[in-house]
């Protein structure tokens, strides 16, 4: 139980301080106890323990009894016994062995040997081990009764239960809120009416949070209010209300929607216990995977294709048995091309895949989900094909993944490219400012072509971590065109659903918030008030400056999100999901079927499908803690690089203030490492700022250490077995995810120290070495080519285009390349290029040219090539350029072919 602390406010507001931070506190306590037992003073131990008590009550372990025992040992002045018990508790907290070992809950002597719990779980048997979670119980009962209440809850356990849980008791709204934020192991919350509002702790941070404002409500209102707040922070948790009054009235209150069930307080506790287990079971259930496991156990004879199924051709072979031994027999038993016999068809799901997709929709806040087994490359193409027809205009980030550009080619849609803000010094782009998107829509309107604009297609977050204000983008665009469709490519951001900080800035999080706003009766008057302020004919500048509200009566909310489940969750490579929240989905359902039939393999891999489902299960049950861990690891890396005297001489990681220009950080938030940053500042930034930085995406500048990105990436991989993500001319992108541990951080930091040391030593060799190094750094950091903007499509591909906008018929441009006689090649350094740039005729690209890095198409089919683009290409020092063969040269559409080209796309009726 949280004890009243000293008058000093307790700092529980290190917003991303997760399980690692708590482990550190315990380890620090052990060190202080040992120092005391080695002749030091007791004071520091007491102070640290007192400080920890502010939050330890929010976890089941070590719990009241063990903490009391620890305090007693300290009060009895027995330093040795105190240190022993602190070690015992700390070991259990760190290895989480208290989940299985009853002995860990007792204050007995520690076992100093290597416990089996320290070994990886695969080395021990998981049989008979029941998954463990904790249940938060918010109660008005006096703290003196809590021990008895805990015992009562524990007595409900039965050997039949599929899971095991421990109760965590708190006595106030504020404590309940903190426990929900801090304890990643919670699986359910039981709210008894009659608890207090204020914590006995001095927690000033809480008093600044809107969610935790005291509204002086009666006990029933307060209970429902708490339920709503918890649901907003952690929607995956099951909430139960124990009401003392008229349960029928409470259950019928719309505010009770957040609750899974309402119980009459005096009724049997066993019912509640069963409901809690059933609620967790509903998230644990994986219908497809369960059936696949059963299928693999059956003695099935296959007369299908797929000889690898059952593994007989492998295990009987002298030549390929090693593959069977490597993967193990289960993989082959679970391989099947069947869609019956307990399995289902991904292309036309009616059974357990359908159910699995519905469960994923629940988990990710969508109306429906399509599982995709060919990566988000395919999910994007499916969405673009299903939602756009030839001639439709889509506003697209030119810097987006190539699947969108190819999707436009396939659909015959006309991309209207918008540019992200450049970060020229690091050779990368940011994200597309809302003003640019609104301007594109207003230009279409001025040209009388707004009806042709069907979609806004953006990447959230970007490869480098720029997160959009998804709600604001959608609301403001819907204010200009109320039926626009949004496709958010969240390839890297699927995990974000499970953090209350990131969730509102995901496509689905924002769509759910907009939906709630649309249903709020106050929205129409808010809209009308703004209309009156804007006047009858507002200028474009007025509309660009205003934070536009859409007309709630006209809006059709149509939001799509794709994510690479494999990039941030526990799915096998290529596992991806397409999420839908579209009020008009019924009008495009048939088109989606066609898109699935077009793109999905007719032999989807069973293991991939199962892994998508299992990834969903994991995120619903432990995603909150895992995401916190990924963020915590990222912050640890950021902090270590910034603070290490040697590393920081040569390397730095770009903070929020460097990645997002001040103009887009309206809240004034700077960076996560800023000592002023806490829950409140981060919340404000996530609510208000046009762009935020995903802290897990770390741009490590290596140009200042004399390495270009590709060189540094190769060195880390070859010398140190560290694999990392993308590179730019002078940086590499590091990414933390749910799989990283503190040891990974330690390894990376060691390596950076070693490399920094080597540089130091080299530079000490003499002035000439220093001079060469400085020149190299200068070249990498300042000699950076300007990033070329999209120019325009050639007139041959703009037959039906507007005057003010740059859209074009990319498909005709693309197919021009199929006519060999109509194309020519000119080498990049041929003076003919310079002559044509000066005198014409135009150089028109016949294909996509995509250098890696930076990874965006500097030319698309049908695009007129400008001096800027040629200069950029000539300065590029990367080897991998898709769509360009240096020996042949640039592939261009011949001027004669352009003249002949009709280029007119099939125009769609308005
Ligand atoms: C923004 C973006 N979208 C889509 C994709 C493609 O995803 P996948 O690799 O799952 O096909 C990527 C791949 O890197 C990406 O960066």
PDB file of N, CA and C and ligand atoms in Angstrom, residues 374-378 380 401 403-404 459 461 463 489 491-492 564 566-567 574 576, ligand 1:
ATOM      1  N   UNK A 374       1.919 -10.862 -47.409  1.00  0.00           N
ATOM      2  CA  UNK A 374       3.027 -10.452 -48.297  1.00  0.00           C
ATOM      3  C   UNK A 374       3.533  -9.071 -47.911  1.00  0.00           C
ATOM      4  N   UNK A 375       3.478  -8.746 -46.656  1.00  0.00           N
ATOM      5  CA  UNK A 375       4.033  -7.472 -46.202  1.00  0.00           C
ATOM      6  C   UNK A 375       3.110  -6.293 -46.466  1.00  0.00           C
ATOM      7  N   UNK A 376       3.498  -5.172 -45.885  1.00  0.00           N
ATOM      8  CA  UNK A 376       2.706  -3.955 -46.059  1.00  0.00           C
ATOM      9  C   UNK A 376       2.839  -3.419 -47.474  1.00  0.00           C
ATOM     10  N   UNK A 377       3.868  -3.853 -48.174  1.00  0.00           N
ATOM     11  CA  UNK A 377       3.962  -3.524 -49.598  1.00  0.00           C
ATOM     12  C   UNK A 377       2.668  -3.948 -50.275  1.00  0.00           C
ATOM     13  N   UNK A 378       2.178  -5.118 -49.900  1.00  0.00           N
ATOM     14  CA  UNK A 378       0.946  -5.622 -50.507  1.00  0.00           C
ATOM     15  C   UNK A 378      -0.280  -4.953 -49.895  1.00  0.00           C
ATOM     16  N   UNK A 380      -0.610  -2.008 -48.856  1.00  0.00           N
ATOM     17  CA  UNK A 380      -0.771  -0.685 -49.463  1.00  0.00           C
ATOM     18  C   UNK A 380      -1.348  -0.795 -50.870  1.00  0.00           C
ATOM     19  N   UNK A 401       6.638   5.083 -49.300  1.00  0.00           N
ATOM     20  CA  UNK A 401       7.172   3.793 -49.757  1.00  0.00           C
ATOM     21  C   UNK A 401       6.715   3.518 -51.189  1.00  0.00           C
ATOM     22  N   UNK A 403       5.497   1.115 -52.657  1.00  0.00           N
ATOM     23  CA  UNK A 403       4.249   0.378 -52.877  1.00  0.00           C
ATOM     24  C   UNK A 403       3.085   1.325 -53.201  1.00  0.00           C
ATOM     25  N   UNK A 404       3.116   2.534 -52.655  1.00  0.00           N
ATOM     26  CA  UNK A 404       2.036   3.489 -52.955  1.00  0.00           C
ATOM     27  C   UNK A 404       2.136   3.957 -54.401  1.00  0.00           C
ATOM     28  N   UNK A 459       2.442   8.719 -44.649  1.00  0.00           N
ATOM     29  CA  UNK A 459       3.198   7.724 -43.888  1.00  0.00           C
ATOM     30  C   UNK A 459       3.342   8.179 -42.441  1.00  0.00           C
ATOM     31  N   UNK A 461       4.316   6.571 -38.504  1.00  0.00           N
ATOM     32  CA  UNK A 461       5.288   7.627 -38.596  1.00  0.00           C
ATOM     33  C   UNK A 461       6.208   7.349 -39.776  1.00  0.00           C
ATOM     34  N   UNK A 463       9.812   6.809 -41.770  1.00  0.00           N
ATOM     35  CA  UNK A 463      10.937   5.930 -41.492  1.00  0.00           C
ATOM     36  C   UNK A 463      11.792   6.506 -40.356  1.00  0.00           C
ATOM     37  N   UNK A 489      -0.110   4.908 -43.916  1.00  0.00           N
ATOM     38  CA  UNK A 489       0.849   3.809 -43.920  1.00  0.00           C
ATOM     39  C   UNK A 489       1.575   3.848 -42.574  1.00  0.00           C
ATOM     40  N   UNK A 491       3.409   1.398 -41.376  1.00  0.00           N
ATOM     41  CA  UNK A 491       4.274   0.210 -41.448  1.00  0.00           C
ATOM     42  C   UNK A 491       5.108   0.054 -40.173  1.00  0.00           C
ATOM     43  N   UNK A 492       5.650   1.173 -39.680  1.00  0.00           N
ATOM     44  CA  UNK A 492       6.570   1.109 -38.535  1.00  0.00           C
ATOM     45  C   UNK A 492       5.877   1.347 -37.209  1.00  0.00           C
ATOM     46  N   UNK A 564       3.037  -3.053 -40.735  1.00  0.00           N
ATOM     47  CA  UNK A 564       3.839  -4.273 -40.842  1.00  0.00           C
ATOM     48  C   UNK A 564       3.918  -4.849 -39.441  1.00  0.00           C
ATOM     49  N   UNK A 566       5.075  -7.415 -38.591  1.00  0.00           N
ATOM     50  CA  UNK A 566       6.413  -8.009 -38.406  1.00  0.00           C
ATOM     51  C   UNK A 566       7.474  -6.970 -38.054  1.00  0.00           C
ATOM     52  N   UNK A 567       7.221  -5.702 -38.341  1.00  0.00           N
ATOM     53  CA  UNK A 567       8.260  -4.709 -38.060  1.00  0.00           C
ATOM     54  C   UNK A 567       8.285  -4.298 -36.590  1.00  0.00           C
ATOM     55  N   UNK A 574       6.940 -10.477 -43.169  1.00  0.00           N
ATOM     56  CA  UNK A 574       5.861 -10.319 -44.161  1.00  0.00           C
ATOM     57  C   UNK A 574       4.475 -10.282 -43.544  1.00  0.00           C
ATOM     58  N   UNK A 576       1.428  -8.712 -42.081  1.00  0.00           N
ATOM     59  CA  UNK A 576       0.980  -7.321 -42.144  1.00  0.00           C
ATOM     60  C   UNK A 576      -0.537  -7.279 -41.957  1.00  0.00           C
TER      61      UNK A 576
HETATM   62  C1  LIG B   1       6.719   3.297 -44.862  1.00  0.00           C
HETATM   63  C2  LIG B   1       6.753   1.892 -45.364  1.00  0.00           C
HETATM   64  N1  LIG B   1       5.649   1.345 -45.861  1.00  0.00           N
HETATM   65  C3  LIG B   1       5.624   0.078 -46.312  1.00  0.00           C
HETATM   66  C4  LIG B   1       6.739  -0.704 -46.272  1.00  0.00           C
HETATM   67  C5  LIG B   1       6.692  -2.097 -46.790  1.00  0.00           C
HETATM   68  O1  LIG B   1       6.466  -2.977 -45.750  1.00  0.00           O
HETATM   69  P1  LIG B   1       6.805  -4.531 -45.852  1.00  0.00           P
HETATM   70  O2  LIG B   1       8.275  -4.645 -45.713  1.00  0.00           O
HETATM   71  O3  LIG B   1       6.032  -5.108 -44.720  1.00  0.00           O
HETATM   72  O4  LIG B   1       6.322  -5.014 -47.172  1.00  0.00           O
HETATM   73  C6  LIG B   1       7.931  -0.182 -45.751  1.00  0.00           C
HETATM   74  C7  LIG B   1       9.140  -1.009 -45.709  1.00  0.00           C
HETATM   75  O5  LIG B   1      10.182  -0.656 -45.285  1.00  0.00           O
HETATM   76  C8  LIG B   1       7.936   1.147 -45.285  1.00  0.00           C
HETATM   77  O6  LIG B   1       9.044   1.714 -44.804  1.00  0.00           O
END
